[in-house]
């Protein structure tokens, strides 16, 4: 457990006590000033009542009566000023010298506070003169008194206020501490412990955070934390599966490369065969095997999921599209029309092998989607590849009139193992196509169509020429 001042709860308790004490001090200062004024006015009212009676007698009081009057008011001298004439009503035998005087008929709050602290700090053994108007009359009552009793009363009052303030601070702080600790600190501590437990065993389902019911911010944060941990565990499991899959693919790929190498040696002999049909298919077969050998070599060479940098050069786009058409080998009985709308002599600055893979993956997806389409809604099944050059950018469109991509595939577009448009698919084709296009500094996007079907648009810019503005930025 952290120390009292190290945890949030301990700091909250300490700050609450401090803030309540500050509030009590702000209340204490004017209350002490008002207490002093009330105490002095009480003495003046007592003296005024006695003074009015004495003034009505029109005679000087005996010394014993004066002493009793002074004792009752706590004063050393009582005087009454009426019609401009001041009358001494009662006084000690030797009138004391006055250290300070106060007019209570006109006292500002700031002055009252200053005078109150003057009494507390310097009021011992001082003699003061205090006077005020009696009610609504024109008479002024005046007393001279020692500040000792006033100071003692103010100190007692301050002590009582201090004890009440401390008790109030502790009670308030405790109530706030208990409430905030239950509402805020405990849920935060649960979140912290949940994150720490999950970080120690991220692959253990038992380490998942169990959120509490509620609509407050911390309850919502707890549910989001639990969802994030669930997604992270799925990602970790997927990464582990991918790692295992990568090891298995590497092993298979090693043996497959040897098999393809043997097939390549045997296919080379087909060139010497006199059969015209064999001669026409032999170059395509050789290119296909060479391409497969190249793929397996790259996998073994890099041993990673990322593709190699494209070896770009100006190539005929029509030749790449023709290779894609040949490899697809769409049989006439399937009923799919492959429309090649590539302009003659249209060149593109790209890696021919990587561009072939991009177009082949997209076209293969379209063919599979068209094969699944059936019924009178699809009298004609068509796959179209078109392209055009705009300045230094070549735009390629792959369009089909099939059933289109389902919503789930659209939401996970270009995501491996999640973006497949058909049952049992992996979604790797679109993910590979996107990675290869991005390596050419190009873009690939799914285009919204007014009618049914799927359309992808690829844009690949030419490499900046040396010395051009694009090459230097």
Short mmCIF file of C-alpha atoms in Angstrom, two decimals:
data_model
loop_
_atom_site.label_atom_id
_atom_site.label_comp_id
_atom_site.label_asym_id
_atom_site.label_seq_id
_atom_site.Cartn_x
_atom_site.Cartn_y
_atom_site.Cartn_z
CA UNK A 1 0.00 0.00 0.00
CA UNK A 2 1.35 3.48 -0.82
CA UNK A 3 1.89 6.03 1.92
CA UNK A 4 -0.84 8.43 2.97
CA UNK A 5 0.47 11.27 0.81
CA UNK A 6 1.44 8.99 -2.11
CA UNK A 7 -1.97 7.53 -2.96
CA UNK A 8 -4.80 9.50 -4.51
CA UNK A 9 -7.07 8.87 -1.53
CA UNK A 10 -4.53 10.19 0.99
CA UNK A 11 -3.83 13.28 -1.10
CA UNK A 12 -7.56 13.89 -1.48
CA UNK A 13 -8.08 13.67 2.29
CA UNK A 14 -5.20 16.06 3.00
CA UNK A 15 -6.30 18.57 0.39
CA UNK A 16 -9.87 18.49 1.64
CA UNK A 17 -8.73 19.32 5.20
CA UNK A 18 -6.55 22.15 3.91
CA UNK A 19 -9.29 23.64 1.73
CA UNK A 20 -11.90 23.46 4.51
CA UNK A 21 -9.45 25.16 6.90
CA UNK A 22 -8.83 27.90 4.36
CA UNK A 23 -12.58 28.40 4.05
CA UNK A 24 -12.90 28.54 7.84
CA UNK A 25 -10.14 31.15 8.03
CA UNK A 26 -11.95 33.27 5.47
CA UNK A 27 -15.05 33.01 7.67
CA UNK A 28 -13.11 33.45 10.93
CA UNK A 29 -11.59 36.85 10.08
CA UNK A 30 -14.84 38.81 9.64
CA UNK A 31 -16.55 36.86 12.42
CA UNK A 32 -13.90 37.91 14.97
CA UNK A 33 -14.23 41.52 13.81
CA UNK A 34 -18.01 41.38 14.19
CA UNK A 35 -17.65 39.75 17.61
CA UNK A 36 -15.47 42.65 18.81
CA UNK A 37 -17.98 45.25 17.54
CA UNK A 38 -20.88 43.38 19.16
CA UNK A 39 -18.98 43.17 22.47
CA UNK A 40 -18.20 46.90 22.47
CA UNK A 41 -21.74 47.88 21.45
CA UNK A 42 -23.11 45.73 24.26
CA UNK A 43 -20.99 47.70 26.75
CA UNK A 44 -22.04 50.99 25.18
CA UNK A 45 -25.75 50.01 25.35
CA UNK A 46 -25.42 49.16 29.05
CA UNK A 47 -23.64 52.46 29.69
CA UNK A 48 -26.24 54.35 27.64
CA UNK A 49 -29.11 52.90 29.69
CA UNK A 50 -27.40 53.92 32.89
CA UNK A 51 -26.43 57.30 31.44
CA UNK A 52 -29.97 58.25 30.47
CA UNK A 53 -31.19 57.46 33.98
CA UNK A 54 -28.37 59.40 35.62
CA UNK A 55 -28.89 62.36 33.30
CA UNK A 56 -32.55 62.48 34.31
CA UNK A 57 -31.67 62.75 38.01
CA UNK A 58 -29.94 66.13 37.40
CA UNK A 59 -27.56 65.45 40.28
CA UNK A 60 -24.09 64.00 40.79
CA UNK A 61 -24.02 60.39 41.84
CA UNK A 62 -22.26 59.34 45.02
CA UNK A 63 -18.89 57.65 44.59
CA UNK A 64 -20.24 54.24 45.60
CA UNK A 65 -22.99 54.43 42.95
CA UNK A 66 -20.46 55.51 40.32
CA UNK A 67 -18.23 52.56 41.19
CA UNK A 68 -21.18 50.15 40.86
CA UNK A 69 -22.10 51.67 37.49
CA UNK A 70 -18.51 51.40 36.25
CA UNK A 71 -18.29 47.83 37.49
CA UNK A 72 -21.51 46.88 35.66
CA UNK A 73 -20.25 48.29 32.38
CA UNK A 74 -16.58 47.33 32.78
CA UNK A 75 -15.61 50.93 32.09
CA UNK A 76 -13.28 53.39 33.81
CA UNK A 77 -15.23 56.43 32.66
CA UNK A 78 -18.74 57.09 31.34
CA UNK A 79 -19.69 60.38 29.70
CA UNK A 80 -22.82 61.60 27.90
CA UNK A 81 -22.72 64.26 25.22
CA UNK A 82 -26.02 66.10 24.68
CA UNK A 83 -26.73 69.37 22.83
CA UNK A 84 -23.04 70.02 22.42
CA UNK A 85 -22.39 69.62 26.15
CA UNK A 86 -20.43 66.67 27.56
CA UNK A 87 -21.43 65.44 31.03
CA UNK A 88 -19.23 63.13 33.10
CA UNK A 89 -21.58 60.57 34.57
CA UNK A 90 -19.14 58.26 36.34
CA UNK A 91 -15.37 57.92 36.54
CA UNK A 92 -12.64 56.46 38.63
CA UNK A 93 -10.93 58.74 41.09
CA UNK A 94 -7.98 59.19 38.69
CA UNK A 95 -9.18 59.26 35.03
CA UNK A 96 -6.87 56.99 32.98
CA UNK A 97 -4.89 58.10 29.95
CA UNK A 98 -6.28 56.88 26.63
CA UNK A 99 -4.11 54.86 24.17
CA UNK A 100 -6.61 54.72 21.29
CA UNK A 101 -10.19 55.67 20.47
CA UNK A 102 -12.92 54.20 18.26
CA UNK A 103 -16.11 55.68 16.77
CA UNK A 104 -18.60 52.83 16.32
CA UNK A 105 -21.13 54.96 14.44
CA UNK A 106 -19.17 54.63 11.18
CA UNK A 107 -16.95 51.54 10.90
CA UNK A 108 -16.05 49.85 7.60
CA UNK A 109 -15.54 46.07 7.43
CA UNK A 110 -11.87 46.44 6.55
CA UNK A 111 -11.30 48.79 9.44
CA UNK A 112 -13.19 46.47 11.80
CA UNK A 113 -10.91 43.55 10.76
CA UNK A 114 -7.80 45.63 11.21
CA UNK A 115 -8.92 46.86 14.67
CA UNK A 116 -9.81 43.30 15.73
CA UNK A 117 -6.34 41.98 14.93
CA UNK A 118 -4.83 45.02 16.61
CA UNK A 119 -6.62 43.99 19.83
CA UNK A 120 -5.47 40.35 19.50
CA UNK A 121 -1.85 41.31 18.88
CA UNK A 122 -1.34 44.49 20.90
CA UNK A 123 -4.41 44.86 23.14
CA UNK A 124 -2.88 43.81 26.44
CA UNK A 125 -2.94 46.60 29.11
CA UNK A 126 -4.16 49.22 26.63
CA UNK A 127 -6.85 51.78 27.53
CA UNK A 128 -9.29 52.78 24.79
CA UNK A 129 -12.07 55.34 24.33
CA UNK A 130 -15.21 54.11 22.58
CA UNK A 131 -18.27 56.21 21.65
CA UNK A 132 -21.44 55.82 19.62
CA UNK A 133 -24.80 57.51 19.01
CA UNK A 134 -27.66 56.36 21.29
CA UNK A 135 -30.37 54.99 19.00
CA UNK A 136 -31.99 57.69 16.84
CA UNK A 137 -31.28 60.49 19.32
CA UNK A 138 -28.63 63.16 19.10
CA UNK A 139 -26.97 61.93 22.32
CA UNK A 140 -23.56 60.25 22.23
CA UNK A 141 -22.49 57.83 24.89
CA UNK A 142 -18.78 57.48 25.58
CA UNK A 143 -16.83 55.04 27.73
CA UNK A 144 -13.16 54.63 28.56
CA UNK A 145 -12.11 51.09 29.34
CA UNK A 146 -9.24 48.62 29.39
CA UNK A 147 -8.87 46.18 26.51
CA UNK A 148 -7.90 43.28 28.76
CA UNK A 149 -11.42 41.84 29.07
CA UNK A 150 -12.15 42.45 25.38
CA UNK A 151 -8.96 40.67 24.35
CA UNK A 152 -9.68 37.74 26.69
CA UNK A 153 -13.19 37.40 25.24
CA UNK A 154 -11.85 37.53 21.67
CA UNK A 155 -9.18 34.91 22.41
CA UNK A 156 -11.82 32.60 23.93
CA UNK A 157 -14.05 33.16 20.90
CA UNK A 158 -11.15 32.45 18.50
CA UNK A 159 -10.34 29.24 20.36
CA UNK A 160 -13.92 28.04 20.09
CA UNK A 161 -14.02 28.87 16.39
CA UNK A 162 -10.70 27.06 15.88
CA UNK A 163 -11.93 23.89 17.57
CA UNK A 164 -15.18 23.98 15.63
CA UNK A 165 -13.25 24.58 12.39
CA UNK A 166 -10.92 21.65 13.02
CA UNK A 167 -13.83 19.36 13.89
CA UNK A 168 -15.79 20.55 10.85
CA UNK A 169 -12.75 20.07 8.61
CA UNK A 170 -12.18 16.52 9.81
CA UNK A 171 -15.86 15.57 9.50
CA UNK A 172 -16.20 17.15 6.06
CA UNK A 173 -12.92 15.66 4.85
CA UNK A 174 -13.90 12.21 6.12
CA UNK A 175 -17.29 12.32 4.42
CA UNK A 176 -15.76 13.53 1.16
CA UNK A 177 -12.96 10.97 1.43
CA UNK A 178 -15.34 8.07 1.97
CA UNK A 179 -17.61 9.21 -0.86
CA UNK A 180 -14.86 9.93 -3.39
CA UNK A 181 -12.95 6.80 -2.41
CA UNK A 182 -16.02 4.69 -3.13
CA UNK A 183 -17.11 6.55 -6.25
CA UNK A 184 -13.75 7.36 -7.84
CA UNK A 185 -10.65 5.87 -6.18
CA UNK A 186 -11.82 2.25 -5.94
CA UNK A 187 -12.88 2.04 -9.62
CA UNK A 188 -9.60 3.65 -10.68
CA UNK A 189 -7.69 1.16 -8.52
CA UNK A 190 -9.64 -1.70 -10.17
CA UNK A 191 -8.73 -0.35 -13.60
CA UNK A 192 -5.07 -0.08 -12.58
CA UNK A 193 -4.97 -3.62 -11.18
CA UNK A 194 -6.78 -4.92 -14.27
CA UNK A 195 -4.23 -3.33 -16.60
CA UNK A 196 -1.33 -4.59 -14.50
CA UNK A 197 -2.72 -8.15 -14.41
CA UNK A 198 -3.31 -8.16 -18.15
CA UNK A 199 0.18 -6.81 -18.87
CA UNK A 200 1.69 -9.68 -16.86
CA UNK A 201 -0.38 -12.40 -18.62
CA UNK A 202 -1.75 -10.95 -21.87
CA UNK A 203 -2.45 -14.39 -23.36
CA UNK A 204 -4.42 -15.68 -20.36
CA UNK A 205 -8.22 -15.31 -20.74
CA UNK A 206 -8.51 -15.19 -16.92
CA UNK A 207 -6.52 -11.92 -16.89
CA UNK A 208 -9.22 -10.04 -18.80
CA UNK A 209 -10.71 -7.10 -16.93
CA UNK A 210 -14.27 -7.63 -15.73
CA UNK A 211 -16.10 -4.28 -15.96
CA UNK A 212 -18.83 -3.21 -13.58
CA UNK A 213 -22.32 -2.20 -14.59
CA UNK A 214 -23.04 1.52 -14.70
CA UNK A 215 -23.34 4.57 -16.91
CA UNK A 216 -20.69 6.83 -15.36
CA UNK A 217 -17.41 7.62 -17.09
CA UNK A 218 -15.35 5.07 -15.15
CA UNK A 219 -17.82 2.28 -15.90
CA UNK A 220 -17.69 3.19 -19.59
CA UNK A 221 -13.87 3.29 -19.41
CA UNK A 222 -13.88 -0.16 -17.81
CA UNK A 223 -16.00 -1.61 -20.61
CA UNK A 224 -13.75 -0.04 -23.23
CA UNK A 225 -10.70 -1.46 -21.44
CA UNK A 226 -12.24 -4.93 -21.43
CA UNK A 227 -13.10 -4.67 -25.14
CA UNK A 228 -9.57 -3.48 -25.92
CA UNK A 229 -8.05 -6.40 -24.00
CA UNK A 230 -10.30 -8.86 -25.84
CA UNK A 231 -9.26 -7.41 -29.20
CA UNK A 232 -5.61 -7.42 -28.16
CA UNK A 233 -5.80 -11.08 -27.16
CA UNK A 234 -7.34 -11.90 -30.53
CA UNK A 235 -4.53 -9.99 -32.24
CA UNK A 236 -1.90 -11.79 -30.18
CA UNK A 237 -3.42 -15.16 -31.04
CA UNK A 238 -3.54 -14.15 -34.68
CA UNK A 239 0.09 -13.06 -34.59
CA UNK A 240 1.06 -16.37 -33.04
CA UNK A 241 -0.89 -18.23 -35.70
CA UNK A 242 0.79 -16.15 -38.37
CA UNK A 243 4.21 -16.90 -36.90
CA UNK A 244 3.44 -20.62 -36.89
CA UNK A 245 2.01 -20.33 -40.38
CA UNK A 246 5.12 -18.47 -41.55
CA UNK A 247 7.36 -21.24 -40.24
CA UNK A 248 5.23 -23.87 -41.97
CA UNK A 249 5.18 -21.89 -45.22
CA UNK A 250 8.95 -21.52 -45.11
CA UNK A 251 9.35 -25.28 -44.76
CA UNK A 252 6.88 -26.00 -47.55
CA UNK A 253 8.36 -23.27 -49.68
CA UNK A 254 11.84 -24.75 -49.35
CA UNK A 255 10.70 -28.10 -50.70
CA UNK A 256 8.41 -26.50 -53.29
CA UNK A 257 11.32 -24.52 -54.67
CA UNK A 258 13.24 -27.72 -55.29
CA UNK A 259 10.22 -29.26 -57.04
CA UNK A 260 9.72 -26.16 -59.19
CA UNK A 261 13.39 -26.14 -60.11
CA UNK A 262 13.03 -29.71 -61.40
CA UNK A 263 9.86 -28.73 -63.28
CA UNK A 264 11.73 -25.80 -64.79
CA UNK A 265 14.47 -28.09 -66.12
CA UNK A 266 11.94 -30.43 -67.68
CA UNK A 267 9.83 -27.63 -69.16
CA UNK A 268 12.91 -26.22 -70.92
CA UNK A 269 12.91 -29.32 -73.11
CA UNK A 270 9.41 -28.52 -74.39
CA UNK A 271 10.90 -25.85 -76.64
CA UNK A 272 12.49 -28.59 -78.77
CA UNK A 273 9.17 -30.37 -79.31
CA UNK A 274 7.87 -29.98 -82.88
CA UNK A 275 4.18 -29.95 -81.95
CA UNK A 276 2.75 -26.45 -82.76
CA UNK A 277 0.34 -26.57 -79.81
CA UNK A 278 3.18 -27.38 -77.42
CA UNK A 279 5.33 -24.63 -78.93
CA UNK A 280 2.55 -22.08 -78.38
CA UNK A 281 2.06 -23.00 -74.71
CA UNK A 282 5.69 -23.65 -73.81
CA UNK A 283 6.77 -19.97 -73.39
CA UNK A 284 3.78 -19.23 -71.17
CA UNK A 285 4.46 -22.34 -69.11
CA UNK A 286 8.11 -21.32 -68.74
CA UNK A 287 7.18 -17.79 -67.64
CA UNK A 288 4.72 -19.17 -65.11
CA UNK A 289 7.26 -21.57 -63.63
CA UNK A 290 9.94 -18.87 -63.61
CA UNK A 291 7.52 -16.59 -61.80
CA UNK A 292 6.75 -19.30 -59.21
CA UNK A 293 10.45 -19.97 -58.67
CA UNK A 294 11.02 -16.24 -58.22
CA UNK A 295 8.29 -16.02 -55.58
CA UNK A 296 9.67 -18.92 -53.59
CA UNK A 297 13.18 -17.48 -53.78
CA UNK A 298 11.97 -14.14 -52.43
CA UNK A 299 10.14 -15.78 -49.53
CA UNK A 300 13.23 -17.72 -48.51
CA UNK A 301 15.51 -14.73 -49.03
CA UNK A 302 13.55 -12.23 -47.00
CA UNK A 303 11.77 -14.53 -44.53
CA UNK A 304 9.32 -11.75 -43.72
CA UNK A 305 5.79 -10.57 -44.55
CA UNK A 306 6.81 -7.41 -46.40
CA UNK A 307 7.39 -7.34 -50.13
CA UNK A 308 10.69 -6.43 -51.74
CA UNK A 309 11.19 -3.03 -53.35
CA UNK A 310 9.79 -2.93 -56.90
CA UNK A 311 12.26 -3.07 -59.80
CA UNK A 312 10.50 -0.50 -61.92
CA UNK A 313 10.89 0.09 -65.65
CA UNK A 314 8.68 1.19 -68.52
CA UNK A 315 6.68 -1.86 -69.65
CA UNK A 316 3.75 -2.54 -71.99
CA UNK A 317 0.64 -2.77 -69.82
CA UNK A 318 -1.18 -4.81 -72.49
CA UNK A 319 1.39 -7.60 -72.24
CA UNK A 320 0.88 -7.89 -68.47
CA UNK A 321 -2.91 -7.99 -68.91
CA UNK A 322 -2.55 -10.68 -71.58
CA UNK A 323 -0.47 -12.78 -69.18
CA UNK A 324 -3.21 -12.37 -66.56
CA UNK A 325 -5.82 -13.49 -69.07
CA UNK A 326 -3.76 -16.50 -70.08
CA UNK A 327 -3.13 -17.61 -66.49
CA UNK A 328 -6.81 -17.20 -65.58
CA UNK A 329 -7.65 -19.57 -68.47
CA UNK A 330 -11.35 -18.77 -68.38
CA UNK A 331 -13.17 -21.65 -70.08
CA UNK A 332 -15.91 -20.66 -72.57
CA UNK A 333 -18.51 -22.86 -70.84
CA UNK A 334 -18.19 -20.75 -67.66
CA UNK A 335 -19.83 -17.89 -69.53
CA UNK A 336 -17.52 -15.11 -68.33
CA UNK A 337 -16.46 -12.51 -70.90
CA UNK A 338 -12.99 -11.05 -70.38
CA UNK A 339 -12.87 -7.57 -71.97
CA UNK A 340 -9.40 -6.16 -72.55
CA UNK A 341 -9.73 -2.38 -73.10
CA UNK A 342 -6.06 -1.49 -72.69
CA UNK A 343 -4.95 0.98 -75.41
CA UNK A 344 -2.18 -0.20 -77.67
CA UNK A 345 1.34 0.83 -76.69
CA UNK A 346 0.20 2.14 -73.28
CA UNK A 347 3.28 1.96 -71.07
CA UNK A 348 3.49 2.06 -67.31
CA UNK A 349 6.45 2.59 -64.99
CA UNK A 350 6.20 -0.50 -62.75
CA UNK A 351 7.66 -3.82 -61.72
CA UNK A 352 6.13 -6.24 -64.21
CA UNK A 353 6.01 -9.20 -61.81
CA UNK A 354 4.47 -7.20 -58.96
CA UNK A 355 1.97 -5.51 -61.29
CA UNK A 356 1.03 -8.96 -62.65
CA UNK A 357 0.32 -10.14 -59.10
CA UNK A 358 -1.85 -7.09 -58.40
CA UNK A 359 -3.96 -7.51 -61.54
CA UNK A 360 -4.12 -11.29 -61.20
CA UNK A 361 -5.37 -11.15 -57.59
CA UNK A 362 -8.08 -8.60 -58.44
CA UNK A 363 -9.17 -10.39 -61.61
CA UNK A 364 -9.20 -13.76 -59.87
CA UNK A 365 -11.52 -12.34 -57.18
CA UNK A 366 -13.82 -11.01 -59.90
CA UNK A 367 -13.89 -14.34 -61.70
CA UNK A 368 -14.72 -16.19 -58.46
CA UNK A 369 -17.52 -13.69 -57.74
CA UNK A 370 -18.93 -14.08 -61.25
CA UNK A 371 -18.82 -17.87 -60.97
CA UNK A 372 -21.01 -17.67 -57.86
CA UNK A 373 -23.54 -15.45 -59.67
CA UNK A 374 -26.37 -17.39 -61.25
CA UNK A 375 -29.93 -16.97 -62.39
CA UNK A 376 -31.77 -14.65 -64.71
CA UNK A 377 -30.29 -11.60 -62.98
CA UNK A 378 -26.95 -12.34 -64.61
CA UNK A 379 -27.58 -13.03 -68.31
CA UNK A 380 -24.13 -11.67 -69.13
CA UNK A 381 -21.08 -12.01 -66.92
CA UNK A 382 -18.35 -9.59 -67.78
CA UNK A 383 -14.91 -8.70 -66.44
CA UNK A 384 -13.36 -5.57 -67.89
CA UNK A 385 -9.87 -4.13 -67.58
CA UNK A 386 -9.37 -0.57 -68.85
CA UNK A 387 -6.56 1.93 -68.48
CA UNK A 388 -5.54 5.41 -69.50
CA UNK A 389 -2.63 7.76 -68.95
CA UNK A 390 -3.13 11.24 -67.48
CA UNK A 391 0.17 13.09 -67.68
CA UNK A 392 2.52 11.04 -65.49
CA UNK A 393 -0.17 8.85 -63.84
CA UNK A 394 -1.59 5.63 -65.26
CA UNK A 395 -5.09 4.77 -64.07
CA UNK A 396 -6.22 1.12 -64.27
CA UNK A 397 -9.84 0.03 -63.68
CA UNK A 398 -10.87 -3.57 -62.97
CA UNK A 399 -14.66 -3.82 -63.21
CA UNK A 400 -17.13 -6.71 -63.06
CA UNK A 401 -20.92 -6.93 -63.02
CA UNK A 402 -21.09 -9.62 -60.36
CA UNK A 403 -22.96 -9.55 -57.03
CA UNK A 404 -20.54 -7.06 -55.45
CA UNK A 405 -18.71 -7.19 -52.15
CA UNK A 406 -20.63 -7.93 -48.93
CA UNK A 407 -20.71 -5.32 -46.18
CA UNK A 408 -18.34 -7.24 -43.89
CA UNK A 409 -15.72 -7.39 -46.65
CA UNK A 410 -16.12 -3.65 -47.26
CA UNK A 411 -15.58 -2.88 -43.57
CA UNK A 412 -12.37 -4.95 -43.52
CA UNK A 413 -11.16 -4.09 -47.00
CA UNK A 414 -7.47 -4.88 -47.60
CA UNK A 415 -7.24 -6.62 -44.17
CA UNK A 416 -5.67 -10.06 -44.29
CA UNK A 417 -7.83 -12.91 -42.93
CA UNK A 418 -10.77 -10.52 -42.43
CA UNK A 419 -11.42 -8.87 -45.79
CA UNK A 420 -12.43 -11.92 -47.78
CA UNK A 421 -15.53 -11.51 -49.95
CA UNK A 422 -16.34 -15.24 -50.02
CA UNK A 423 -16.69 -18.01 -47.48
CA UNK A 424 -13.41 -19.79 -46.79
CA UNK A 425 -11.32 -16.99 -48.31
CA UNK A 426 -8.35 -15.41 -46.54
CA UNK A 427 -8.47 -11.89 -47.93
CA UNK A 428 -4.76 -12.10 -48.70
CA UNK A 429 -5.25 -11.22 -52.37
CA UNK A 430 -6.50 -7.70 -51.66
CA UNK A 431 -3.95 -7.20 -48.88
CA UNK A 432 -1.10 -8.22 -51.21
CA UNK A 433 -2.44 -6.03 -54.02
CA UNK A 434 -2.63 -2.99 -51.77
CA UNK A 435 0.90 -3.52 -50.42
CA UNK A 436 2.36 -3.85 -53.91
CA UNK A 437 0.53 -0.75 -55.18
CA UNK A 438 1.69 1.29 -52.19
CA UNK A 439 5.27 0.17 -52.83
CA UNK A 440 4.90 1.87 -56.25
CA UNK A 441 3.72 5.06 -54.42
CA UNK A 442 0.33 4.49 -55.99
CA UNK A 443 -3.24 4.18 -54.72
CA UNK A 444 -5.91 1.49 -54.89
CA UNK A 445 -9.53 2.05 -53.96
CA UNK A 446 -12.93 0.41 -54.18
CA UNK A 447 -15.17 2.58 -56.38
CA UNK A 448 -18.85 2.95 -55.54
CA UNK A 449 -21.04 1.94 -58.50
CA UNK A 450 -24.60 2.89 -59.34
CA UNK A 451 -25.32 -0.64 -60.55
CA UNK A 452 -24.24 -3.95 -59.09
CA UNK A 453 -20.75 -5.33 -59.33
CA UNK A 454 -17.29 -4.47 -58.02
CA UNK A 455 -14.88 -1.92 -59.39
CA UNK A 456 -11.32 -1.20 -58.27
CA UNK A 457 -9.27 1.76 -59.44
CA UNK A 458 -5.47 1.71 -59.35
CA UNK A 459 -3.36 4.78 -59.98
CA UNK A 460 0.42 4.43 -60.36
CA UNK A 461 2.55 7.53 -60.96
CA UNK A 462 5.78 7.48 -62.96
CA UNK A 463 9.00 7.84 -61.05
CA UNK A 464 10.16 11.47 -60.84
CA UNK A 465 12.81 12.25 -63.43
CA UNK A 466 16.23 13.31 -62.11
CA UNK A 467 16.38 17.08 -61.69
CA UNK A 468 12.58 17.52 -61.66
CA UNK A 469 10.71 19.28 -58.87
CA UNK A 470 9.14 16.04 -57.60
CA UNK A 471 12.56 14.40 -57.37
CA UNK A 472 13.94 17.13 -55.16
CA UNK A 473 11.04 17.51 -52.76
#
